[in-house]
mmCIF file of C-alpha atoms in Angstrom:
data_model
loop_
_atom_site.group_PDB
_atom_site.id
_atom_site.type_symbol
_atom_site.label_atom_id
_atom_site.label_comp_id
_atom_site.label_asym_id
_atom_site.label_seq_id
_atom_site.Cartn_x
_atom_site.Cartn_y
_atom_site.Cartn_z
ATOM 1 C CA MET A 1 416.721 248.934 -35.833
ATOM 2 C CA SER A 2 413.605 249.883 -33.887
ATOM 3 C CA PHE A 3 415.832 251.645 -31.333
ATOM 4 C CA ILE A 4 417.310 253.895 -34.038
ATOM 5 C CA THR A 5 413.941 254.748 -35.571
ATOM 6 C CA SER A 6 412.404 255.339 -32.135
ATOM 7 C CA LEU A 7 415.150 257.786 -31.146
ATOM 8 C CA THR A 8 414.813 259.599 -34.471
ATOM 9 C CA ARG A 9 411.041 259.761 -34.123
ATOM 10 C CA MET A 10 411.237 261.140 -30.574
ATOM 11 C CA TRP A 11 413.748 263.796 -31.590
ATOM 12 C CA LEU A 12 411.910 264.957 -34.708
ATOM 13 C CA THR A 13 408.431 264.907 -33.155
ATOM 14 C CA ARG A 14 409.769 266.426 -29.887
ATOM 15 C CA THR A 15 407.859 263.845 -27.849
ATOM 16 C CA VAL A 16 408.158 260.281 -26.602
ATOM 17 C CA GLN A 17 404.608 259.645 -27.831
ATOM 18 C CA PRO A 18 404.618 256.876 -30.483
ATOM 19 C CA PHE A 19 402.463 256.661 -33.578
ATOM 20 C CA THR A 20 399.361 255.064 -32.075
ATOM 21 C CA PHE A 21 396.985 253.215 -34.392
ATOM 22 C CA LYS A 22 393.547 252.474 -32.962
ATOM 23 C CA ASN A 23 390.656 250.340 -34.136
ATOM 24 C CA GLU A 24 388.480 253.343 -34.953
ATOM 25 C CA TYR A 25 387.605 255.556 -37.886
ATOM 26 C CA ASP A 26 385.464 258.437 -39.044
ATOM 27 C CA GLN A 27 382.571 257.363 -41.253
ATOM 28 C CA ILE A 28 382.704 260.785 -42.935
ATOM 29 C CA LEU A 29 386.194 261.355 -44.350
ATOM 30 C CA PRO A 30 387.653 264.896 -44.475
ATOM 31 C CA TYR A 31 389.008 264.712 -48.038
ATOM 32 C CA ALA A 32 386.986 267.631 -49.453
ATOM 33 C CA GLU A 33 389.243 270.106 -47.633
ATOM 34 C CA CYS A 34 392.441 268.509 -48.968
ATOM 35 C CA GLU A 35 394.528 270.028 -51.750
ATOM 36 C CA ASN A 36 396.829 267.947 -53.974
ATOM 37 C CA LEU A 37 394.690 264.880 -53.297
ATOM 38 C CA GLY A 38 395.538 261.627 -55.052
ATOM 39 C CA LEU A 39 393.466 258.461 -55.456
ATOM 40 C CA TYR A 40 394.605 254.863 -55.027
ATOM 41 C CA VAL A 41 392.742 251.615 -55.741
ATOM 42 C CA HIS A 42 394.031 248.230 -54.568
ATOM 43 C CA ILE A 43 393.302 245.044 -56.534
ATOM 44 C CA PRO A 44 394.767 242.186 -54.445
ATOM 45 C CA PHE A 45 394.574 239.271 -56.907
ATOM 46 C CA CYS A 46 397.531 237.358 -58.370
ATOM 47 C CA LYS A 47 397.801 234.182 -60.470
ATOM 48 C CA SER A 48 400.735 233.111 -58.285
ATOM 49 C CA ILE A 49 402.291 234.598 -55.143
ATOM 50 C CA CYS A 50 405.856 235.928 -55.467
ATOM 51 C CA ASN A 51 407.834 235.051 -52.336
ATOM 52 C CA PHE A 52 409.543 238.460 -52.136
ATOM 53 C CA CYS A 53 406.368 240.574 -52.384
ATOM 54 C CA PRO A 54 405.053 242.060 -49.083
ATOM 55 C CA TYR A 55 401.846 243.580 -50.427
ATOM 56 C CA CYS A 56 398.305 242.476 -49.689
ATOM 57 C CA LYS A 57 397.389 239.801 -52.233
ATOM 58 C CA VAL A 58 395.430 236.569 -52.633
ATOM 59 C CA ARG A 59 395.178 233.964 -55.360
ATOM 60 C CA TYR A 60 392.874 234.945 -58.183
ATOM 61 C CA SER A 61 389.482 233.415 -58.791
ATOM 62 C CA THR A 62 386.858 234.919 -61.091
ATOM 63 C CA GLU A 63 384.086 234.607 -58.504
ATOM 64 C CA LEU A 64 386.052 236.191 -55.650
ATOM 65 C CA CYS A 65 387.392 238.949 -57.887
ATOM 66 C CA ASP A 66 383.904 239.895 -59.105
ATOM 67 C CA LYS A 67 382.560 239.955 -55.551
ATOM 68 C CA TYR A 68 385.468 242.138 -54.498
ATOM 69 C CA ILE A 69 385.035 244.584 -57.406
ATOM 70 C CA ASP A 70 381.342 244.918 -56.565
ATOM 71 C CA SER A 71 382.294 245.871 -52.992
ATOM 72 C CA LEU A 72 385.030 248.198 -54.237
ATOM 73 C CA ILE A 73 382.570 250.135 -56.402
ATOM 74 C CA GLN A 74 380.189 250.296 -53.448
ATOM 75 C CA GLU A 75 383.002 251.745 -51.286
ATOM 76 C CA ILE A 76 383.745 254.387 -53.940
ATOM 77 C CA HIS A 77 380.122 255.545 -53.948
ATOM 78 C CA LEU A 78 379.919 255.324 -50.148
ATOM 79 C CA VAL A 79 382.862 257.719 -49.790
ATOM 80 C CA GLY A 80 382.289 259.828 -52.898
ATOM 81 C CA SER A 81 378.680 260.629 -52.029
ATOM 82 C CA GLN A 82 379.731 262.113 -48.672
ATOM 83 C CA HIS A 83 380.434 265.438 -50.365
ATOM 84 C CA THR A 84 378.488 267.322 -52.997
ATOM 85 C CA GLY A 85 380.022 268.039 -56.374
ATOM 86 C CA ARG A 86 383.074 266.436 -57.953
ATOM 87 C CA LYS A 87 386.335 266.867 -56.073
ATOM 88 C CA LYS A 88 389.369 267.742 -58.198
ATOM 89 C CA VAL A 89 392.218 265.251 -57.643
ATOM 90 C CA THR A 90 395.695 264.898 -59.076
ATOM 91 C CA SER A 91 395.867 261.291 -60.182
ATOM 92 C CA LEU A 92 394.564 257.753 -59.845
ATOM 93 C CA TYR A 93 396.745 254.688 -59.371
ATOM 94 C CA PHE A 94 395.766 251.011 -59.447
ATOM 95 C CA GLY A 95 398.093 248.772 -57.460
ATOM 96 C CA GLY A 96 398.102 245.197 -56.291
ATOM 97 C CA GLY A 97 398.304 242.370 -56.604
ATOM 98 C CA THR A 98 397.824 242.278 -60.344
ATOM 99 C CA PRO A 99 395.140 244.824 -61.341
ATOM 100 C CA ALA A 100 395.153 243.669 -64.974
ATOM 101 C CA LEU A 101 393.493 240.426 -63.883
ATOM 102 C CA ALA A 102 390.395 242.607 -63.484
ATOM 103 C CA ALA A 103 390.976 244.406 -66.802
ATOM 104 C CA SER A 104 387.407 243.841 -67.988
ATOM 105 C CA ARG A 105 386.073 245.731 -64.964
ATOM 106 C CA ILE A 106 388.611 248.561 -64.700
ATOM 107 C CA LYS A 107 386.333 250.852 -66.733
ATOM 108 C CA GLU A 108 383.495 250.290 -64.243
ATOM 109 C CA ILE A 109 385.783 251.344 -61.402
ATOM 110 C CA ILE A 110 387.030 254.420 -63.267
ATOM 111 C CA ASP A 111 383.475 255.394 -64.228
ATOM 112 C CA ALA A 112 382.423 255.141 -60.566
ATOM 113 C CA LEU A 113 385.326 257.364 -59.513
ATOM 114 C CA ASN A 114 384.565 259.865 -62.279
ATOM 115 C CA GLU A 115 381.111 260.369 -60.792
ATOM 116 C CA HIS A 116 382.703 261.904 -57.715
ATOM 117 C CA PHE A 117 386.168 263.112 -58.764
ATOM 118 C CA ILE A 118 387.859 265.040 -61.585
ATOM 119 C CA ILE A 119 391.207 263.366 -62.330
ATOM 120 C CA THR A 120 393.677 265.937 -63.704
ATOM 121 C CA GLU A 121 397.020 264.104 -64.074
ATOM 122 C CA GLY A 122 396.170 260.735 -65.564
ATOM 123 C CA ILE A 123 395.496 257.165 -64.496
ATOM 124 C CA GLY A 124 398.223 254.608 -63.787
ATOM 125 C CA LEU A 125 398.030 250.826 -63.453
ATOM 126 C CA GLU A 126 400.532 248.121 -62.482
ATOM 127 C CA LEU A 127 401.089 245.116 -64.731
ATOM 128 C CA HIS A 128 402.744 241.726 -64.466
ATOM 129 C CA PRO A 129 404.827 240.957 -67.620
ATOM 130 C CA ASP A 130 402.353 238.155 -68.430
ATOM 131 C CA ASN A 131 399.629 240.806 -68.833
ATOM 132 C CA VAL A 132 401.511 242.750 -71.491
ATOM 133 C CA ASN A 133 399.533 241.751 -74.557
ATOM 134 C CA VAL A 134 397.642 243.828 -77.119
ATOM 135 C CA GLU A 135 394.175 242.737 -75.981
ATOM 136 C CA THR A 136 394.703 243.599 -72.302
ATOM 137 C CA LEU A 137 396.491 246.886 -72.961
ATOM 138 C CA GLN A 138 393.820 248.018 -75.407
ATOM 139 C CA ILE A 139 391.077 247.252 -72.863
ATOM 140 C CA LEU A 140 392.947 249.297 -70.258
ATOM 141 C CA LYS A 141 393.591 252.179 -72.632
ATOM 142 C CA ASP A 142 389.957 252.277 -73.723
ATOM 143 C CA ALA A 143 388.991 252.370 -70.032
ATOM 144 C CA GLY A 144 391.025 255.564 -69.563
ATOM 145 C CA VAL A 145 394.381 254.278 -68.293
ATOM 146 C CA THR A 146 397.174 256.615 -69.451
ATOM 147 C CA LYS A 147 400.187 255.193 -67.581
ATOM 148 C CA ILE A 148 401.356 251.644 -66.990
ATOM 149 C CA SER A 149 404.056 250.185 -64.759
ATOM 150 C CA ILE A 150 405.394 246.724 -65.589
ATOM 151 C CA GLY A 151 406.946 244.702 -62.751
ATOM 152 C CA ILE A 152 409.949 243.321 -64.603
ATOM 153 C CA GLN A 153 412.239 242.950 -61.520
ATOM 154 C CA SER A 154 415.130 241.900 -63.799
ATOM 155 C CA PHE A 155 415.678 240.802 -67.391
ATOM 156 C CA CYS A 156 418.626 238.631 -66.265
ATOM 157 C CA ASP A 157 417.719 234.944 -66.209
ATOM 158 C CA LYS A 158 419.716 234.255 -63.034
ATOM 159 C CA TYR A 159 417.734 236.819 -61.052
ATOM 160 C CA GLN A 160 414.419 235.734 -62.509
ATOM 161 C CA LYS A 161 415.200 232.264 -61.139
ATOM 162 C CA ILE A 162 416.214 233.663 -57.743
ATOM 163 C CA LEU A 163 412.927 235.584 -57.548
ATOM 164 C CA GLY A 164 410.833 232.646 -58.748
ATOM 165 C CA ARG A 165 409.856 234.343 -62.006
ATOM 166 C CA LYS A 166 410.009 232.980 -65.547
ATOM 167 C CA LYS A 167 412.012 234.252 -68.516
ATOM 168 C CA ILE A 168 410.620 237.425 -70.118
ATOM 169 C CA ASP A 169 409.970 237.566 -73.862
ATOM 170 C CA THR A 170 411.458 240.996 -74.579
ATOM 171 C CA SER A 171 410.630 241.021 -78.285
ATOM 172 C CA ALA A 172 406.962 240.388 -77.520
ATOM 173 C CA ILE A 173 406.895 243.209 -74.951
ATOM 174 C CA SER A 174 408.510 245.590 -77.423
ATOM 175 C CA SER A 175 405.986 244.870 -80.182
ATOM 176 C CA VAL A 176 403.002 245.139 -77.818
ATOM 177 C CA LEU A 177 404.151 248.481 -76.388
ATOM 178 C CA ALA A 178 404.634 249.805 -79.920
ATOM 179 C CA ALA A 179 401.125 248.653 -80.884
ATOM 180 C CA VAL A 180 399.370 250.173 -77.828
ATOM 181 C CA PRO A 181 401.217 253.325 -76.706
ATOM 182 C CA PHE A 182 400.730 255.024 -73.338
ATOM 183 C CA GLU A 183 401.727 258.425 -71.974
ATOM 184 C CA THR A 184 404.061 256.757 -69.466
ATOM 185 C CA VAL A 185 405.492 253.266 -69.685
ATOM 186 C CA SER A 186 407.421 252.482 -66.518
ATOM 187 C CA MET A 187 409.372 249.327 -65.751
ATOM 188 C CA ASP A 188 410.159 248.256 -62.181
ATOM 189 C CA PHE A 189 413.437 246.616 -61.185
ATOM 190 C CA ILE A 190 414.860 245.269 -57.951
ATOM 191 C CA PHE A 191 418.391 246.236 -57.027
ATOM 192 C CA ALA A 192 420.724 244.919 -54.307
ATOM 193 C CA LEU A 193 420.089 241.292 -55.221
ATOM 194 C CA PRO A 194 422.893 238.913 -54.145
ATOM 195 C CA GLY A 195 425.833 239.161 -56.517
ATOM 196 C CA GLN A 196 424.136 241.830 -58.635
ATOM 197 C CA THR A 197 426.655 244.049 -60.417
ATOM 198 C CA TYR A 198 426.606 247.485 -61.969
ATOM 199 C CA ASP A 199 426.689 245.857 -65.426
ATOM 200 C CA ASP A 200 423.662 243.706 -64.538
ATOM 201 C CA LEU A 201 421.593 246.724 -63.491
ATOM 202 C CA LYS A 202 422.854 248.908 -66.334
ATOM 203 C CA SER A 203 421.859 246.172 -68.796
ATOM 204 C CA ASP A 204 418.333 246.089 -67.305
ATOM 205 C CA ILE A 205 417.923 249.860 -67.560
ATOM 206 C CA ASP A 206 419.259 249.995 -71.133
ATOM 207 C CA ALA A 207 416.922 247.173 -72.116
ATOM 208 C CA ALA A 208 413.919 248.914 -70.560
ATOM 209 C CA PHE A 209 414.390 252.129 -72.524
ATOM 210 C CA SER A 210 415.153 250.246 -75.742
ATOM 211 C CA LEU A 211 411.956 248.180 -75.412
ATOM 212 C CA GLY A 212 409.701 251.220 -75.130
ATOM 213 C CA ALA A 213 409.816 252.384 -71.509
ATOM 214 C CA ASN A 214 410.241 256.104 -70.847
ATOM 215 C CA HIS A 215 410.476 255.660 -67.077
ATOM 216 C CA VAL A 216 412.214 253.163 -64.774
ATOM 217 C CA ALA A 217 411.940 252.483 -61.049
ATOM 218 C CA ILE A 218 414.796 250.735 -59.239
ATOM 219 C CA TYR A 219 413.634 249.548 -55.827
ATOM 220 C CA PRO A 220 415.877 247.928 -53.219
ATOM 221 C CA LEU A 221 415.212 244.394 -52.052
ATOM 222 C CA ILE A 222 413.819 244.583 -48.501
ATOM 223 C CA ASP A 223 413.546 241.384 -46.487
ATOM 224 C CA PHE A 224 410.155 241.553 -44.760
ATOM 225 C CA THR A 225 409.857 239.127 -41.853
ATOM 226 C CA PHE A 226 406.455 237.786 -42.936
ATOM 227 C CA THR A 227 407.355 236.905 -46.532
ATOM 228 C CA GLU A 228 408.851 233.593 -47.610
ATOM 229 C CA ASN A 229 411.755 235.333 -49.317
ATOM 230 C CA SER A 230 415.027 233.440 -48.937
ATOM 231 C CA VAL A 231 417.169 235.893 -50.897
ATOM 232 C CA ALA A 232 419.928 237.450 -48.803
ATOM 233 C CA ALA A 233 420.215 241.245 -48.776
ATOM 234 C CA MET A 234 423.311 242.898 -50.218
ATOM 235 C CA PRO A 235 425.752 244.383 -47.644
ATOM 236 C CA GLY A 236 425.424 248.143 -47.097
ATOM 237 C CA LYS A 237 428.772 249.185 -48.595
ATOM 238 C CA GLU A 238 428.133 247.296 -51.842
ATOM 239 C CA LYS A 239 424.576 248.598 -51.968
ATOM 240 C CA ARG A 240 425.733 252.220 -51.699
ATOM 241 C CA GLU A 241 428.350 251.752 -54.417
ATOM 242 C CA LEU A 242 425.749 250.174 -56.700
ATOM 243 C CA LEU A 243 423.135 252.876 -56.037
ATOM 244 C CA ASP A 244 425.653 255.692 -56.586
ATOM 245 C CA ALA A 245 427.030 254.128 -59.758
ATOM 246 C CA ILE A 246 423.651 253.491 -61.375
ATOM 247 C CA THR A 247 422.419 256.964 -60.397
ATOM 248 C CA GLN A 248 425.457 258.577 -61.998
ATOM 249 C CA TYR A 249 424.965 256.432 -65.096
ATOM 250 C CA CYS A 250 421.327 257.501 -65.483
ATOM 251 C CA LEU A 251 422.214 261.160 -65.005
ATOM 252 C CA SER A 252 425.073 260.860 -67.524
ATOM 253 C CA LYS A 253 422.548 259.552 -70.068
ATOM 254 C CA GLY A 254 420.434 262.655 -69.526
ATOM 255 C CA TYR A 255 417.657 260.854 -67.672
ATOM 256 C CA LEU A 256 415.671 262.942 -65.218
ATOM 257 C CA ARG A 257 415.625 261.844 -61.588
ATOM 258 C CA SER A 258 412.085 262.201 -60.282
ATOM 259 C CA SER A 259 412.561 260.363 -56.969
ATOM 260 C CA ILE A 260 415.062 258.304 -54.996
ATOM 261 C CA TRP A 261 414.476 255.279 -57.203
ATOM 262 C CA THR A 262 413.004 256.624 -60.460
ATOM 263 C CA PHE A 263 414.424 258.027 -63.692
ATOM 264 C CA SER A 264 412.697 259.093 -66.903
ATOM 265 C CA SER A 265 413.836 259.742 -70.452
ATOM 266 C CA GLU A 266 411.115 262.355 -71.043
ATOM 267 C CA GLN A 267 410.131 265.426 -69.037
ATOM 268 C CA ASP A 268 406.481 264.477 -68.657
ATOM 269 C CA ALA A 269 406.982 260.756 -68.057
ATOM 270 C CA ASN A 270 406.172 260.144 -64.408
ATOM 271 C CA TYR A 271 404.810 257.316 -62.320
ATOM 272 C CA SER A 272 404.605 257.609 -58.545
ATOM 273 C CA SER A 273 401.674 257.334 -56.157
ATOM 274 C CA MET A 274 403.798 258.179 -53.118
ATOM 275 C CA THR A 275 404.595 261.891 -53.311
ATOM 276 C CA ARG A 276 401.153 263.313 -52.573
ATOM 277 C CA ASP A 277 400.259 265.704 -49.747
ATOM 278 C CA ASN A 278 397.032 263.776 -49.219
ATOM 279 C CA PHE A 279 395.500 260.677 -50.773
ATOM 280 C CA LEU A 280 392.329 258.634 -50.632
ATOM 281 C CA GLY A 281 392.554 254.848 -50.887
ATOM 282 C CA PHE A 282 389.945 252.273 -51.892
ATOM 283 C CA GLY A 283 390.090 248.502 -51.488
ATOM 284 C CA CYS A 284 391.555 246.125 -48.933
ATOM 285 C CA SER A 285 394.874 247.323 -47.390
ATOM 286 C CA ALA A 286 394.450 250.736 -49.089
ATOM 287 C CA THR A 287 395.556 253.718 -47.010
ATOM 288 C CA SER A 288 394.216 257.258 -46.838
ATOM 289 C CA LEU A 289 396.141 260.310 -45.675
ATOM 290 C CA PHE A 290 394.510 263.561 -44.589
ATOM 291 C CA LYS A 291 395.702 266.703 -42.825
ATOM 292 C CA GLU A 292 395.304 265.243 -39.341
ATOM 293 C CA GLN A 293 394.928 261.484 -39.733
ATOM 294 C CA PHE A 294 396.058 258.375 -41.562
ATOM 295 C CA LYS A 295 393.924 255.258 -41.933
ATOM 296 C CA ILE A 296 394.373 251.800 -43.391
ATOM 297 C CA ASN A 297 391.717 249.361 -44.576
ATOM 298 C CA THR A 298 391.597 245.749 -43.473
ATOM 299 C CA PHE A 299 393.859 243.314 -45.328
ATOM 300 C CA ASP A 300 391.255 240.544 -45.291
ATOM 301 C CA VAL A 301 389.195 240.358 -48.500
ATOM 302 C CA ALA A 302 386.183 238.642 -46.927
ATOM 303 C CA SER A 303 386.098 241.089 -43.999
ATOM 304 C CA TYR A 304 386.471 244.006 -46.417
ATOM 305 C CA CYS A 305 383.480 242.870 -48.511
ATOM 306 C CA LYS A 306 381.351 242.169 -45.444
ATOM 307 C CA ARG A 307 382.049 245.595 -43.888
ATOM 308 C CA ILE A 308 381.383 247.498 -47.116
ATOM 309 C CA CYS A 309 378.188 245.559 -47.809
ATOM 310 C CA SER A 310 376.942 246.654 -44.377
ATOM 311 C CA GLY A 311 377.302 250.294 -45.467
ATOM 312 C CA LYS A 312 380.314 250.964 -43.258
ATOM 313 C CA LEU A 313 383.900 251.802 -44.195
ATOM 314 C CA ALA A 314 386.458 248.998 -44.096
ATOM 315 C CA SER A 315 388.962 250.976 -42.009
ATOM 316 C CA SER A 316 390.954 248.710 -39.723
ATOM 317 C CA LEU A 317 393.263 251.217 -38.002
ATOM 318 C CA THR A 318 393.534 254.990 -37.700
ATOM 319 C CA VAL A 319 396.313 257.195 -36.358
ATOM 320 C CA ARG A 320 395.450 260.767 -35.395
ATOM 321 C CA PHE A 321 398.587 262.826 -35.808
ATOM 322 C CA THR A 322 400.080 265.354 -33.485
ATOM 323 C CA ARG A 323 401.167 268.400 -35.478
ATOM 324 C CA ARG A 324 404.827 267.403 -35.329
ATOM 325 C CA GLN A 325 404.042 263.834 -36.363
ATOM 326 C CA ARG A 326 402.238 265.109 -39.447
ATOM 327 C CA MET A 327 405.180 267.363 -40.271
ATOM 328 C CA ILE A 328 407.598 264.442 -40.125
ATOM 329 C CA TYR A 329 405.317 262.279 -42.248
ATOM 330 C CA TRP A 330 405.098 265.088 -44.814
ATOM 331 C CA LEU A 331 408.858 265.663 -44.833
ATOM 332 C CA PHE A 332 409.731 261.962 -45.062
ATOM 333 C CA TRP A 333 407.564 261.230 -48.083
ATOM 334 C CA THR A 334 408.134 264.577 -49.787
ATOM 335 C CA ALA A 335 411.871 263.882 -49.529
ATOM 336 C CA TYR A 336 411.238 260.700 -51.547
ATOM 337 C CA SER A 337 411.160 263.007 -54.590
ATOM 338 C CA THR A 338 414.750 264.066 -53.605
ATOM 339 C CA LYS A 339 413.583 267.670 -53.095
ATOM 340 C CA VAL A 340 411.854 269.597 -50.329
ATOM 341 C CA LYS A 341 410.640 273.146 -50.973
ATOM 342 C CA ALA A 342 410.371 275.391 -47.941
ATOM 343 C CA LYS A 343 407.448 277.286 -49.488
ATOM 344 C CA ASP A 344 405.456 274.036 -49.877
ATOM 345 C CA PHE A 345 405.985 273.170 -46.216
ATOM 346 C CA GLU A 346 404.877 276.632 -45.139
ATOM 347 C CA LYS A 347 401.824 276.507 -47.394
ATOM 348 C CA PHE A 348 400.754 273.157 -45.940
ATOM 349 C CA PHE A 349 401.461 273.873 -42.266
ATOM 350 C CA GLY A 350 401.280 277.675 -42.082
ATOM 351 C CA VAL A 351 404.702 277.977 -40.450
ATOM 352 C CA PRO A 352 408.226 278.403 -41.909
ATOM 353 C CA LEU A 353 410.239 275.222 -42.334
ATOM 354 C CA LYS A 354 413.321 276.783 -40.726
ATOM 355 C CA LYS A 355 411.321 277.684 -37.640
ATOM 356 C CA LYS A 356 410.469 274.024 -37.040
ATOM 357 C CA TYR A 357 413.431 272.173 -38.495
ATOM 358 C CA GLY A 358 416.079 274.762 -39.251
ATOM 359 C CA PHE A 359 418.716 273.015 -37.118
ATOM 360 C CA GLU A 360 418.098 269.616 -38.704
ATOM 361 C CA PHE A 361 418.370 271.014 -42.239
ATOM 362 C CA TRP A 362 421.523 272.943 -41.300
ATOM 363 C CA LEU A 363 422.995 269.730 -39.913
ATOM 364 C CA ALA A 364 422.021 267.795 -43.051
ATOM 365 C CA LYS A 365 423.858 270.392 -45.158
ATOM 366 C CA ARG A 366 426.928 270.166 -42.923
ATOM 367 C CA PHE A 367 427.033 266.390 -43.328
ATOM 368 C CA GLY A 368 426.694 266.714 -47.094
ATOM 369 C CA PHE A 369 423.275 265.059 -47.289
ATOM 370 C CA ILE A 370 421.551 268.008 -48.970
ATOM 371 C CA LYS A 371 422.291 271.237 -50.788
ATOM 372 C CA GLU A 372 420.129 274.349 -50.754
ATOM 373 C CA ASP A 373 419.201 276.689 -53.568
ATOM 374 C CA ASN A 374 416.797 279.549 -52.843
ATOM 375 C CA GLY A 375 414.646 277.621 -50.396
ATOM 376 C CA THR A 376 414.768 274.293 -52.238
ATOM 377 C CA TYR A 377 416.640 271.488 -50.488
ATOM 378 C CA GLU A 378 417.929 268.771 -52.802
ATOM 379 C CA MET A 379 419.542 265.480 -51.818
ATOM 380 C CA THR A 380 423.109 264.714 -52.783
ATOM 381 C CA LEU A 381 424.135 261.185 -53.791
ATOM 382 C CA LYS A 382 425.245 260.699 -50.200
ATOM 383 C CA GLY A 383 421.916 261.971 -48.915
ATOM 384 C CA ALA A 384 419.954 259.700 -51.269
ATOM 385 C CA PHE A 385 421.815 256.651 -50.004
ATOM 386 C CA TYR A 386 421.236 257.513 -46.358
ATOM 387 C CA TYR A 387 417.589 258.235 -47.078
ATOM 388 C CA HIS A 388 417.405 254.699 -48.456
ATOM 389 C CA TYR A 389 419.357 253.424 -45.446
ATOM 390 C CA TYR A 390 416.937 255.022 -43.011
ATOM 391 C CA GLU A 391 413.894 254.030 -45.081
ATOM 392 C CA ASN A 392 415.031 250.427 -44.738
ATOM 393 C CA PHE A 393 415.022 250.844 -40.926
ATOM 394 C CA TYR A 394 411.646 252.570 -41.090
ATOM 395 C CA THR A 395 410.182 249.833 -43.274
ATOM 396 C CA LEU A 396 411.326 247.010 -41.002
ATOM 397 C CA SER A 397 410.463 248.835 -37.754
ATOM 398 C CA TYR A 398 407.090 250.262 -38.764
ATOM 399 C CA ILE A 399 405.595 248.864 -41.958
ATOM 400 C CA ASP A 400 406.844 245.317 -41.412
ATOM 401 C CA LYS A 401 405.337 245.211 -37.926
ATOM 402 C CA MET A 402 401.989 246.728 -38.906
ATOM 403 C CA TRP A 403 401.521 244.700 -42.093
ATOM 404 C CA GLY A 404 402.621 241.534 -40.291
ATOM 405 C CA ILE A 405 399.882 241.986 -37.688
ATOM 406 C CA MET A 406 397.227 242.998 -40.202
ATOM 407 C CA ARG A 407 397.879 239.925 -42.337
ATOM 408 C CA LYS A 408 396.782 237.844 -39.322
ATOM 409 C CA GLU A 409 394.046 240.052 -37.841
ATOM 410 C CA ALA A 410 391.363 241.751 -39.923
ATOM 411 C CA PHE A 411 390.694 244.415 -37.283
ATOM 412 C CA PRO A 412 393.441 244.523 -34.615
ATOM 413 C CA GLU A 413 392.617 246.521 -31.492
ATOM 414 C CA HIS A 414 395.703 248.682 -31.199
ATOM 415 C CA ILE A 415 399.246 249.052 -32.598
ATOM 416 C CA GLU A 416 402.009 251.365 -31.378
ATOM 417 C CA LEU A 417 404.955 252.170 -33.649
#
């Protein structure tokens, strides 16, 4: 896997130089110059640890959570006060972990961010099904949250058991969502579980929209080496057939495809923190992306709090991009939306897309991965599957390695990917 991704990286970046992450960072972050800037806040606490989840999380305790939130707010002011005035940003997303465990303090965090930023496209927050109750949702809505994403994974009992989750009370979820409405209600599902059929996934999607969701995300099961997941991945041929079939079903229902894995029943229903030109992350394991660099905070909660309390940023690793590396990063994550616009690339980099990657896009069209319409390149069903196929390689060759190391070392010296 790493051989394939390494060859692809060398070809697309036109160099053998790897992505080199170093234990360094800039105390003053260059976000003021960034357009289309998003915000992300990581809350790492969970009541229990799901064995399939790769994200940075720890078991919840009131004392540790409060200490962490205090440090998080300090980090927001530490970064936000670096520039005068309030910076206009697109959106704010809370991920985890289970952010709703800190529901009573979400308003404090949002208020701190509002001192330094103007959020123009809403505030999203991830929820465990156990958190979907009127009291919690009302607290979140009053705090300013406009979008929620509920990690259902599957409504099917057999898959809930496989994933170590308990049965979901669908009638309760439906009544709560009707009582406390949000601009976007997204439900997350895992596909490519062992033995999972088209009817299983179709049933999940139909149930989501009938219960009050206007957006669904269908993510593939990826077997990270450092998780305790024992669920076998679905073979590639079956996975492609399932992805193609469920995509065609969603499109036949009139749902709008907003990314590789997401579909919505309404034009303005959206939930994705990934397709941003630049973003600024707060909290342990949070990442920040700027024009010329990418940084990631330490995964260790205690080390994060200690570093922030000392008045320093909690950055663990930083990669300083070559120009070609930044172009590939931009193209890879922009393609997640299933579309790449040549004019957007040229606006960001100041050079025509065809001048840098004309051959690659011509080749992608020849292989039937994309189609072009007046400078907009859109993935075909075939292209979407192979994007997923390559993303799986990328995840296991890059993210798996980096996260695996950072789970063990708060501030590793150096990583090459």
